[in-house]
Amino acid sequence: MNLILLALLVVATGMDPALAQDFEKSRAAQEAAPAAVQAARVQLETGLGLVSFREGLLARRPGELPDWLDAPLRSRVEEGDRVRTGSQGRAEIEFLDRNVLRLAPATTLRLARLLEEEREAAIKVDLELEEGDIWAELDDLDEGDSFTIRSQVMGAAITGTALKMSVAEGRETVLTVMRGEVRVASDAAGLVDPRPAIDIDSLGALLARPKAAPPTPGAPVPVAGPVPVAGPREVSLAEWLVIVRDMQEIRIGADGRIQTAGRIESAGDSDWVRWNLERSRARQPR
């Protein structure tokens, strides 16, 4: 390995050392597998997702190659790719112009499904956020389109909305909806199952109910008439289809159970939020 080149990559781009090593290893893969590399180069021009903005490092790993490659501005990504930003990198990917997804620093996203059906002219997108933060503005989805964003503990079906989502290293997932409506279940398959739906206000009230104290052994237990039975404090997503709407947020723990759910006053005031709002204003037609 060229240690001087590796050091330059780390210093100049803020690239994680391990990811810099991946780039260096990919040079050997390019020499050893020219056919696969040629396919990856073709993909740069034909994929459904367009890299419309990048700042710092953005890498992609196509299915044909074992290592990470650079994803240049105006290049394309397609089904089977994984994309990853460096510790100081940010990026924006367009899906059919008006549908935009942005990646925060140190974020890894897998494009599990990304296609356009020729007969119906509909797009079918299934993205998995493995780690990090994303911001999505999906305003150009037709009735026949399918757009799903998921983590290891939840799936979210999108119609037309603006949202942000984060996945911690321990798989805990937070979904915040700024505009529109999102259907959330324990996995993508659960989004189409016929099951009871609950809105987030009702869910928040259910989660806020205190647990009943266990009776003291040997103490008399009063007998009362029939009363409504309170729900559990933690509700498994397997039991519910949760509807998350404007300025609402839901947090799912690593065990797949809902931890908190309720309304929010704003999307926050972090550098990540401010940058996305600036990008959104810049994209608006003048």
Coordinates of C-alpha atoms in Angstrom, one line a residue:
M1 CA 0.0 0.0 0.0
N2 CA 1.2 3.5 -0.8
L3 CA 1.4 5.0 2.7
I4 CA 2.0 8.5 1.4
L5 CA -1.2 8.4 -0.7
L6 CA -3.1 7.0 2.2
A7 CA -1.9 9.8 4.5
L8 CA -2.9 12.4 1.9
L9 CA -6.4 11.0 1.6
V10 CA -6.9 11.1 5.3
V11 CA -5.5 14.7 5.7
A12 CA -7.0 16.3 2.6
T13 CA -10.6 14.8 2.8
G14 CA -11.1 14.0 6.4
M15 CA -11.5 10.4 5.3
D16 CA -11.7 7.7 8.0
P17 CA -8.4 5.8 7.9
A18 CA -10.3 2.5 7.4
L19 CA -12.2 3.9 4.5
A20 CA -9.0 5.3 3.0
Q21 CA -7.6 1.8 3.1
D22 CA -10.7 0.6 1.3
F23 CA -10.0 3.0 -1.5
E24 CA -6.4 1.9 -1.8
K25 CA -7.5 -1.7 -1.9
S26 CA -9.9 -1.0 -4.7
R27 CA -7.0 -0.1 -6.9
A28 CA -6.0 -3.7 -6.9
A29 CA -9.5 -4.8 -7.5
Q30 CA -9.7 -2.6 -10.6
E31 CA -6.6 -4.2 -12.0
A32 CA -7.7 -7.7 -11.1
A33 CA -11.3 -7.5 -12.4
P34 CA -11.5 -5.2 -15.4
A35 CA -14.9 -6.5 -16.5
A36 CA -16.5 -5.7 -13.2
V37 CA -14.9 -2.3 -13.2
Q38 CA -16.2 -1.6 -16.7
A39 CA -19.7 -2.5 -15.5
A40 CA -19.3 -0.1 -12.6
R41 CA -18.2 2.7 -14.9
V42 CA -21.3 2.2 -17.1
Q43 CA -23.4 2.4 -13.9
L44 CA -22.0 5.9 -13.3
E45 CA -24.1 7.0 -16.3
T46 CA -27.2 4.9 -16.1
G47 CA -28.3 4.4 -12.5
L48 CA -31.7 5.8 -11.3
G49 CA -30.2 7.9 -8.4
L50 CA -28.1 11.0 -9.3
V51 CA -25.4 12.4 -7.0
S52 CA -26.6 16.1 -7.2
F53 CA -24.3 17.4 -4.4
R54 CA -21.3 16.3 -2.5
E55 CA -19.1 17.9 0.1
G56 CA -16.1 15.9 1.3
L57 CA -15.9 12.2 0.8
L58 CA -18.7 10.2 -0.8
A59 CA -18.0 6.5 -1.6
R60 CA -20.1 3.8 -3.3
R61 CA -19.7 0.1 -3.3
P62 CA -21.4 -1.5 -6.3
G63 CA -22.4 -5.2 -6.2
E64 CA -19.8 -6.2 -8.7
L65 CA -16.8 -5.0 -6.5
P66 CA -15.8 -5.9 -3.0
D67 CA -14.3 -2.4 -2.1
W68 CA -15.4 1.2 -1.9
L69 CA -15.0 3.6 -4.9
D70 CA -15.3 7.3 -5.2
A71 CA -18.8 8.6 -6.2
P72 CA -18.2 11.8 -8.3
L73 CA -20.6 14.7 -8.6
R74 CA -23.3 14.0 -11.3
S75 CA -22.5 10.2 -11.2
R76 CA -25.3 7.8 -10.6
V77 CA -26.1 5.0 -8.2
E78 CA -28.4 2.0 -8.7
E79 CA -29.9 -1.0 -7.0
G80 CA -27.5 -3.1 -4.9
D81 CA -25.2 -0.1 -4.2
R82 CA -24.1 1.0 -0.8
V83 CA -23.1 4.6 -0.4
R84 CA -21.2 6.1 2.5
T85 CA -20.0 9.6 3.6
G86 CA -16.8 10.3 5.4
S87 CA -16.6 11.8 8.9
Q88 CA -16.8 15.3 7.3
G89 CA -18.7 14.4 4.2
R90 CA -22.3 15.3 3.1
A91 CA -24.1 14.4 0.0
E92 CA -27.4 14.7 -1.9
I93 CA -29.0 12.1 -4.2
E94 CA -31.9 12.8 -6.5
F95 CA -34.5 10.3 -7.6
L96 CA -36.4 11.7 -10.7
D97 CA -35.4 15.3 -10.0
R98 CA -37.8 16.5 -7.3
N99 CA -37.2 13.6 -4.9
V100 CA -34.1 14.3 -2.8
L101 CA -32.3 12.4 0.0
R102 CA -29.3 13.8 1.8
L103 CA -26.7 12.0 3.8
A104 CA -25.0 13.5 6.9
P105 CA -21.4 12.8 7.8
A106 CA -20.5 9.2 8.7
T107 CA -23.7 7.8 7.2
T108 CA -24.1 4.4 5.3
L109 CA -27.1 3.8 3.1
R110 CA -27.9 0.6 1.2
L111 CA -30.0 0.8 -2.0
A112 CA -31.8 -2.5 -1.6
R113 CA -34.2 -1.8 -4.4
L114 CA -34.0 1.0 -7.0
L115 CA -35.8 0.6 -10.3
E116 CA -38.3 2.1 -12.7
E117 CA -41.0 -0.2 -14.1
E118 CA -41.2 0.6 -17.8
R119 CA -44.8 -0.6 -18.3
E120 CA -46.2 1.5 -15.4
A121 CA -43.6 4.2 -15.4
A122 CA -43.5 3.8 -11.6
I123 CA -40.5 3.9 -9.4
K124 CA -39.9 1.2 -6.7
V125 CA -37.4 2.3 -4.1
D126 CA -36.3 0.5 -0.9
L127 CA -33.5 2.1 1.1
E128 CA -31.9 0.8 4.3
L129 CA -30.2 3.3 6.6
E130 CA -27.5 1.2 8.3
E131 CA -26.0 4.0 10.4
G132 CA -26.0 7.8 10.5
D133 CA -28.5 10.4 9.6
I134 CA -30.6 11.2 6.4
W135 CA -33.0 14.0 5.4
A136 CA -35.6 13.2 2.7
E137 CA -37.8 15.5 0.7
L138 CA -40.1 13.4 -1.5
D139 CA -42.6 15.6 -3.3
D140 CA -42.9 13.9 -6.7
L141 CA -44.3 10.5 -6.0
D142 CA -47.3 9.2 -8.0
E143 CA -49.9 6.8 -6.8
G144 CA -48.2 3.8 -8.4
D145 CA -44.8 4.7 -6.9
S146 CA -43.4 2.8 -3.9
F147 CA -40.8 4.5 -1.6
T148 CA -39.7 2.8 1.6
I149 CA -36.9 3.8 4.0
R150 CA -36.1 1.4 6.8
S151 CA -33.6 0.4 9.5
Q152 CA -33.0 -2.9 11.2
V153 CA -35.9 -2.2 13.6
M154 CA -38.5 -0.4 11.5
G155 CA -39.9 0.3 8.0
A156 CA -41.4 3.6 6.8
A157 CA -43.7 3.9 3.8
I158 CA -43.5 7.3 2.2
T159 CA -46.1 9.1 0.0
G160 CA -45.2 12.8 -0.2
T161 CA -43.3 14.1 2.8
A162 CA -40.3 15.7 4.3
L163 CA -38.6 13.8 7.1
K164 CA -35.3 13.1 8.9
M165 CA -34.2 9.8 10.3
S166 CA -31.2 8.7 12.3
V167 CA -29.8 5.2 13.2
A168 CA -27.4 4.9 16.1
E169 CA -24.6 2.3 16.3
G170 CA -26.8 0.3 18.6
R171 CA -29.7 0.3 16.0
E172 CA -31.9 2.7 17.9
T173 CA -33.9 4.6 15.3
V174 CA -35.5 8.1 15.4
L175 CA -37.9 9.2 12.7
T176 CA -39.1 12.8 12.6
V177 CA -41.7 14.0 10.1
M178 CA -41.7 17.7 9.3
R179 CA -44.4 17.5 6.6
G180 CA -46.8 15.0 5.3
E181 CA -47.6 11.5 6.5
V182 CA -45.5 8.3 7.1
R183 CA -46.7 4.8 7.9
V184 CA -44.4 3.0 10.3
A185 CA -44.2 -0.7 11.2
S186 CA -41.7 -3.2 12.5
D187 CA -40.5 -3.9 9.0
A188 CA -41.3 -3.1 5.4
A189 CA -43.5 -6.2 5.0
G190 CA -45.6 -5.0 7.9
L191 CA -46.5 -1.9 6.1
V192 CA -48.9 -3.7 3.8
D193 CA -50.3 -6.2 6.3
P194 CA -53.9 -5.6 7.4
R195 CA -53.5 -4.6 11.0
P196 CA -54.9 -2.0 13.4
A197 CA -53.5 1.5 12.9
I198 CA -52.8 4.0 15.7
D199 CA -52.1 7.7 15.4
I200 CA -49.1 9.0 17.3
D201 CA -51.2 11.1 19.7
S202 CA -53.0 8.0 20.9
L203 CA -49.8 6.1 21.0
G204 CA -48.1 8.8 23.1
A205 CA -50.9 8.8 25.6
L206 CA -50.7 5.0 25.8
L207 CA -46.9 5.1 26.4
A208 CA -47.4 7.7 29.1
R209 CA -49.7 5.6 31.3
P210 CA -47.9 4.5 34.5
K211 CA -47.4 0.8 35.1
A212 CA -49.6 -0.7 37.9
A213 CA -47.6 -1.5 41.0
P214 CA -47.4 -5.3 41.8
P215 CA -49.5 -6.4 44.8
T216 CA -47.7 -7.0 48.1
P217 CA -47.5 -10.7 48.8
G218 CA -50.1 -11.7 51.4
A219 CA -51.9 -8.4 51.3
P220 CA -55.7 -8.4 50.7
V221 CA -56.6 -7.6 47.1
P222 CA -59.7 -5.4 46.6
V223 CA -62.1 -6.7 44.0
A224 CA -63.7 -4.1 41.8
G225 CA -66.1 -4.2 38.9
P226 CA -65.0 -4.5 35.3
V227 CA -62.7 -1.7 34.1
P228 CA -60.8 -1.0 30.9
V229 CA -57.4 -2.7 30.9
A230 CA -54.5 -0.3 30.3
G231 CA -52.2 -1.1 27.5
P232 CA -48.5 -1.9 27.9
R233 CA -46.0 0.9 28.5
E234 CA -43.8 -0.3 25.7
V235 CA -45.7 -1.3 22.5
S236 CA -44.2 -3.7 20.1
L237 CA -44.2 -2.4 16.5
A238 CA -45.3 -5.9 15.5
E239 CA -48.7 -5.1 17.0
W240 CA -49.3 -1.7 15.4
L241 CA -49.2 0.3 12.2
V242 CA -48.3 3.7 13.4
I243 CA -49.2 6.9 11.5
V244 CA -46.7 9.7 11.9
R245 CA -47.7 13.1 10.6
D246 CA -46.6 16.8 10.5
M247 CA -44.2 17.7 13.3
Q248 CA -44.3 14.3 15.0
E249 CA -41.5 12.0 16.1
I250 CA -41.1 8.4 17.0
R251 CA -38.2 6.6 18.7
I252 CA -37.7 2.8 18.4
G253 CA -35.2 1.0 20.6
A254 CA -32.7 -1.6 19.5
D255 CA -35.1 -4.2 20.6
G256 CA -37.8 -3.0 18.2
R257 CA -40.1 -1.5 20.8
I258 CA -41.3 2.0 20.7
Q259 CA -39.7 4.2 23.4
T260 CA -41.3 7.6 22.8
A261 CA -43.8 9.1 20.4
G262 CA -45.3 12.5 20.3
R263 CA -45.3 16.0 18.8
I264 CA -42.3 18.3 18.4
E265 CA -41.9 22.1 18.2
S266 CA -39.3 22.1 15.5
A267 CA -36.9 19.9 13.6
G268 CA -34.0 21.2 15.8
D269 CA -31.3 23.8 15.4
S270 CA -28.2 21.6 14.7
D271 CA -25.8 22.3 11.9
W272 CA -27.3 19.3 10.0
V273 CA -30.8 20.8 10.2
R274 CA -29.6 24.3 9.2
W275 CA -27.7 22.9 6.2
N276 CA -30.7 21.0 5.0
L277 CA -33.0 24.0 5.2
E278 CA -30.4 26.0 3.2
R279 CA -30.2 23.3 0.6
S280 CA -34.0 23.2 0.3
R281 CA -34.2 26.9 -0.2
A282 CA -31.5 26.8 -2.8
R283 CA -33.4 24.1 -4.8
Q284 CA -36.6 26.1 -4.9
P285 CA -37.4 27.5 -8.3
R286 CA -36.9 31.3 -8.6

